[in-house]
XYZ file of C-alpha atoms in Angstrom:
353
model
C 1.044 12.951 -7.792
C 4.788 13.090 -7.130
C 7.139 11.135 -9.377
C 10.641 10.102 -8.274
C 12.970 8.190 -10.595
C 15.983 6.206 -9.353
C 18.141 3.228 -10.347
C 18.413 -0.268 -8.905
C 21.799 -1.875 -8.177
C 21.974 -3.495 -11.617
C 21.128 -0.281 -13.491
C 17.401 -0.846 -14.089
C 15.106 2.152 -13.719
C 12.599 2.332 -10.850
C 9.962 5.054 -10.476
C 7.954 5.889 -7.349
C 4.503 7.462 -7.775
C 3.299 9.054 -4.545
C 0.024 10.605 -3.461
C 1.797 13.171 -1.249
C 4.007 15.837 -2.818
C 6.273 15.994 0.237
C 7.281 12.298 0.135
C 11.050 11.783 -0.031
C 12.421 8.732 -1.854
C 16.173 8.429 -1.310
C 16.583 4.745 -0.320
C 19.437 2.954 -2.100
C 19.283 -0.595 -3.469
C 21.787 -2.445 -1.251
C 21.696 -5.767 -3.082
C 24.913 -7.002 -4.746
C 23.295 -7.397 -8.175
C 25.214 -7.808 -11.411
C 23.922 -6.004 -14.491
C 21.036 -7.924 -16.053
C 21.788 -9.890 -19.226
C 18.855 -10.720 -21.490
C 18.491 -12.811 -24.623
C 15.278 -11.357 -26.046
C 14.890 -11.781 -29.795
C 11.915 -11.039 -32.058
C 11.235 -13.568 -34.817
C 8.522 -13.255 -37.443
C 6.432 -16.226 -38.502
C 6.637 -16.299 -42.339
C 3.230 -17.990 -42.709
C 1.134 -16.062 -40.184
C 3.056 -12.800 -40.379
C 3.003 -12.309 -36.613
C 5.952 -11.861 -34.263
C 7.210 -14.131 -31.481
C 9.519 -13.070 -28.651
C 12.205 -15.664 -27.884
C 13.384 -15.085 -24.294
C 15.175 -18.119 -22.858
C 16.550 -16.160 -19.873
C 13.033 -16.087 -18.409
C 13.287 -19.761 -17.434
C 15.125 -18.648 -14.312
C 12.615 -16.024 -13.124
C 11.222 -16.006 -9.589
C 8.462 -18.608 -9.182
C 5.886 -18.571 -6.357
C 8.173 -17.465 -3.504
C 6.802 -17.512 0.071
C 5.198 -14.248 1.172
C 8.158 -13.319 3.368
C 10.444 -13.476 0.320
C 8.206 -11.561 -2.090
C 10.374 -9.346 -4.350
C 7.521 -6.832 -4.771
C 7.072 -6.016 -1.094
C 9.029 -3.048 0.346
C 12.503 -3.734 1.694
C 12.581 -4.169 5.461
C 15.736 -4.452 7.557
C 17.979 -7.034 5.924
C 15.185 -8.430 3.754
C 15.936 -6.643 0.496
C 13.514 -6.649 -2.430
C 13.125 -4.986 -5.821
C 11.799 -1.889 -4.003
C 14.572 -0.316 -1.869
C 12.261 1.830 0.272
C 10.366 0.591 3.332
C 7.011 1.763 1.938
C 5.432 2.932 -1.304
C 2.155 3.943 -2.937
C 2.742 2.813 -6.538
C 6.050 1.673 -8.014
C 7.096 0.895 -11.586
C 10.419 -0.723 -12.471
C 12.104 -2.480 -15.368
C 11.468 -6.212 -15.257
C 14.515 -8.223 -14.228
C 13.390 -11.040 -16.541
C 11.890 -9.164 -19.505
C 10.265 -10.742 -22.540
C 11.283 -7.642 -24.503
C 14.494 -5.650 -24.032
C 16.817 -3.295 -25.892
C 15.977 -3.063 -29.598
C 13.172 -5.574 -28.947
C 11.232 -3.191 -26.683
C 10.874 -2.997 -22.918
C 8.970 -4.663 -20.053
C 8.039 -3.032 -16.758
C 6.377 -4.182 -13.538
C 3.687 -2.034 -11.886
C 3.141 -2.601 -8.147
C -0.323 -1.298 -7.252
C 0.158 -1.251 -3.468
C 2.707 -2.254 -0.845
C 0.069 -4.495 0.822
C 0.983 -8.035 -0.206
C -2.430 -9.458 0.694
C -4.545 -6.850 -1.089
C -5.996 -6.843 -4.609
C -6.744 -4.094 -7.102
C -10.429 -4.345 -6.174
C -9.527 -3.439 -2.581
C -7.780 -0.197 -3.472
C -9.384 3.111 -2.607
C -10.502 5.366 -5.445
C -7.525 7.608 -4.698
C -5.106 4.678 -4.972
C -6.706 3.408 -8.186
C -6.493 6.931 -9.601
C -2.771 6.964 -8.839
C -2.351 3.683 -10.751
C -4.139 5.299 -13.705
C -1.707 8.217 -13.455
C 1.221 5.797 -13.464
C -0.125 3.909 -16.508
C -0.563 7.225 -18.304
C 2.895 8.516 -17.431
C 4.576 5.265 -18.466
C 2.651 5.262 -21.748
C 3.983 8.754 -22.433
C 7.576 7.950 -21.421
C 7.790 4.642 -23.281
C 6.230 6.050 -26.449
C 9.325 8.221 -26.902
C 11.770 5.289 -26.951
C 13.002 4.674 -30.521
C 12.402 0.916 -30.230
C 8.757 1.244 -29.120
C 5.736 1.189 -31.434
C 2.911 0.221 -29.037
C 2.419 0.366 -25.252
C 0.322 -2.301 -23.515
C -0.648 -1.961 -19.833
C -2.223 -5.056 -18.285
C -2.827 -7.097 -15.150
C -2.745 -10.876 -14.846
C -4.508 -11.972 -11.671
C -4.567 -15.475 -10.207
C -2.510 -18.666 -10.363
C -4.930 -20.057 -12.970
C -3.826 -17.281 -15.319
C -0.163 -18.181 -14.760
C 0.810 -15.497 -12.250
C 4.036 -16.439 -10.453
C 4.036 -13.638 -7.845
C 1.045 -13.219 -5.529
C 1.625 -9.528 -4.773
C -0.954 -7.243 -6.488
C 0.824 -6.021 -9.593
C 0.554 -5.605 -13.342
C 2.915 -5.200 -16.237
C 3.606 -2.914 -19.164
C 4.936 -4.263 -22.449
C 6.376 -1.766 -24.920
C 6.451 -3.550 -28.259
C 8.684 -2.682 -31.231
C 5.768 -3.436 -33.584
C 1.992 -3.135 -33.813
C 0.540 -6.221 -32.134
C -1.551 -8.669 -34.210
C -4.688 -8.006 -32.139
C -4.445 -4.272 -32.728
C -3.672 -4.773 -36.406
C -6.901 -6.747 -36.795
C -8.850 -3.886 -35.190
C -7.188 -1.346 -37.463
C -7.982 -3.378 -40.579
C -11.619 -3.705 -39.526
C -11.647 0.027 -38.791
C -10.283 0.846 -42.266
C -12.694 -1.513 -44.033
C -15.719 -0.130 -42.189
C -14.652 3.469 -42.783
C -14.394 2.894 -46.525
C -17.631 0.888 -46.751
C -19.703 3.488 -44.868
C -18.226 6.650 -46.316
C -16.328 7.593 -43.180
C -18.196 6.147 -40.177
C -16.010 5.144 -37.250
C -16.423 1.466 -36.327
C -15.673 1.983 -32.625
C -18.338 4.679 -32.448
C -20.839 2.400 -34.175
C -20.119 -0.483 -31.799
C -20.411 1.749 -28.739
C -23.696 3.245 -29.954
C -25.153 -0.209 -30.527
C -24.083 -1.513 -27.133
C -25.400 1.565 -25.287
C -28.817 0.890 -26.801
C -28.770 -2.846 -26.073
C -29.117 -5.351 -23.250
C -25.469 -6.083 -22.526
C -24.545 -2.912 -20.584
C -23.242 -3.789 -17.118
C -22.319 -0.380 -15.694
C -22.665 3.141 -17.028
C -21.461 6.483 -15.743
C -21.378 9.976 -17.191
C -18.031 9.340 -18.933
C -17.555 5.533 -19.120
C -19.625 2.505 -20.051
C -18.922 -1.194 -19.389
C -20.611 -3.864 -21.487
C -20.324 -7.505 -22.492
C -19.566 -7.458 -26.248
C -21.913 -9.058 -28.779
C -19.325 -11.681 -29.774
C -17.589 -12.186 -26.407
C -14.774 -14.741 -26.620
C -14.654 -15.549 -22.912
C -17.362 -16.768 -20.476
C -17.343 -13.449 -18.616
C -15.802 -10.632 -20.658
C -16.436 -6.911 -20.217
C -15.201 -4.001 -22.305
C -14.856 -0.618 -20.609
C -14.916 2.426 -22.930
C -14.747 6.158 -22.338
C -17.788 7.694 -24.001
C -15.592 10.289 -25.690
C -13.297 8.498 -28.125
C -9.573 9.014 -27.454
C -6.651 6.996 -28.876
C -4.788 6.380 -25.625
C -4.630 7.067 -21.895
C -3.016 10.442 -22.505
C -6.200 11.611 -24.231
C -8.489 11.214 -21.209
C -9.807 14.460 -19.777
C -10.010 15.189 -16.048
C -13.669 14.187 -15.766
C -13.031 10.761 -17.294
C -9.929 10.256 -15.137
C -11.919 11.085 -12.008
C -14.777 8.710 -12.822
C -12.651 5.770 -13.971
C -11.724 4.426 -10.488
C -15.386 4.435 -9.431
C -16.577 2.248 -12.314
C -13.489 0.053 -12.594
C -13.357 -0.839 -8.896
C -17.072 -1.671 -8.941
C -16.518 -3.866 -12.006
C -13.653 -5.781 -10.370
C -15.681 -6.308 -7.200
C -18.544 -7.719 -9.236
C -16.121 -10.076 -10.974
C -15.171 -11.430 -7.558
C -18.835 -12.156 -6.815
C -19.881 -13.804 -10.097
C -19.549 -17.353 -8.834
C -21.018 -16.856 -5.382
C -19.856 -16.575 -1.796
C -17.028 -18.830 -0.645
C -15.440 -19.117 -4.103
C -11.724 -18.313 -4.549
C -10.961 -14.864 -6.030
C -11.865 -14.748 -9.707
C -8.795 -15.064 -11.952
C -8.762 -12.456 -14.689
C -6.806 -10.523 -17.283
C -7.334 -6.757 -17.559
C -5.895 -5.317 -20.769
C -5.694 -1.725 -22.007
C -5.914 -1.321 -25.776
C -4.212 1.841 -27.032
C -3.417 3.092 -30.522
C 0.124 2.380 -31.751
C 2.534 5.291 -31.794
C 4.200 4.173 -35.022
C 3.130 4.844 -38.602
C -0.220 3.375 -39.734
C 0.520 3.519 -43.472
C -0.579 -0.082 -44.062
C -4.073 0.694 -42.756
C -5.465 2.861 -45.545
C -7.259 5.991 -44.417
C -6.894 5.296 -40.673
C -5.167 7.618 -38.211
C -4.376 7.281 -34.493
C -7.391 9.425 -33.679
C -9.702 6.842 -35.271
C -8.719 4.280 -32.632
C -10.682 4.042 -29.389
C -8.928 3.465 -26.086
C -10.652 0.725 -24.106
C -10.015 -1.851 -21.407
C -10.940 -5.513 -21.810
C -11.528 -7.521 -18.628
C -12.159 -11.262 -18.758
C -11.905 -14.420 -16.692
C -11.014 -17.943 -17.773
C -13.395 -19.398 -15.164
C -16.637 -20.460 -16.884
C -18.541 -21.665 -13.835
C -17.852 -22.573 -10.203
C -14.753 -24.779 -10.055
C -14.357 -25.032 -13.851
C -12.028 -23.215 -16.227
C -12.345 -22.372 -19.895
C -9.429 -24.089 -21.641
C -8.143 -23.017 -25.036
C -8.287 -26.413 -26.684
C -8.249 -27.542 -30.327
C -10.506 -24.965 -31.974
C -9.209 -21.996 -29.987
C -5.515 -22.882 -29.912
C -5.317 -24.622 -33.275
C -7.569 -22.384 -35.379
C -8.166 -19.275 -33.228
C -11.924 -19.918 -33.316
C -13.374 -19.372 -29.845
C -16.331 -21.292 -28.499
C -18.099 -19.514 -25.642
C -20.270 -21.563 -23.264
C -21.941 -18.517 -21.671
C -24.246 -16.348 -23.831
C -23.057 -12.716 -23.610
C -26.572 -11.558 -22.689
C -26.652 -13.955 -19.725
C -23.145 -12.877 -18.650
C -24.231 -9.230 -18.657
C -27.366 -10.079 -16.690
C -25.320 -11.949 -14.093
C -22.870 -9.067 -13.713
C -25.759 -6.654 -13.177
C -27.168 -8.951 -10.487
C -24.047 -9.095 -8.315
C -23.779 -5.709 -6.629
C -20.559 -5.392 -4.661
C -20.735 -5.319 -0.873
């Protein structure tokens, strides 16, 4: 992998990640952009204790442009985009309309391929491996920013999820705090460790799932399973078999195998609902240990946390979506219409073509 860092016309950082070491990236952003002004502010809810990002400047962000005006495609002739070069393998750049900025963290966009009509599932193993390298490098770089406590790499896919740009891409949020979801995991981890005299909860969960009926895919270094208490109709968790706290902890064997299993998993997601159905909308979310202090979680260290990816769709059956209505949105109590065992069985049935 070759990494080349440059700046866009308004001062934002852009990084090229290339498969070939001899690739030259010297294109200049020719757009007459003024420096980006953001209004991001973090406010804490006094009753729930969680944090909310207030970002009114995002109301003006790009919304479903035609393909020939896509800001994530390479620049070509006089059609100038966020990527100055005429081609790329993987690109990461600071979001022009970030939810988090400055002392409130940072947001980046990850373009998986220059092919506007592709999807992550259509990448080669080499391309998917390069995306993993980019996620890992950005996790490392962002973790050193003084305003960053946790790094979250994710992909939103599909208009049903709320995606406003059709080009295959993901995002990275670098939060200035430990997110509520991770805090819940850490509290459960601490409670279980104390109650069992030191057993790791992630290890216990993984051991139980490996011995059960909800495993979807398994390799030498990774396993994908539908969790016992899945929140979503089709939800799969992908774990490395050797517990590591973040992407930086993966060894070469796990990094090599990841694209094989993950691409197969995504292709199966696209086949869940049968031939002729639109591409399955999904969210793919990496869970990594925070880089900040964990003093509030008694007896828990970063090394106790287990890196894993959660992949889920909001489609519950052909032509129908799972909406977060009263119980989910009002009380955070999920109701799942698809038994996890049946979801796992279905995902085992649909071998990718």
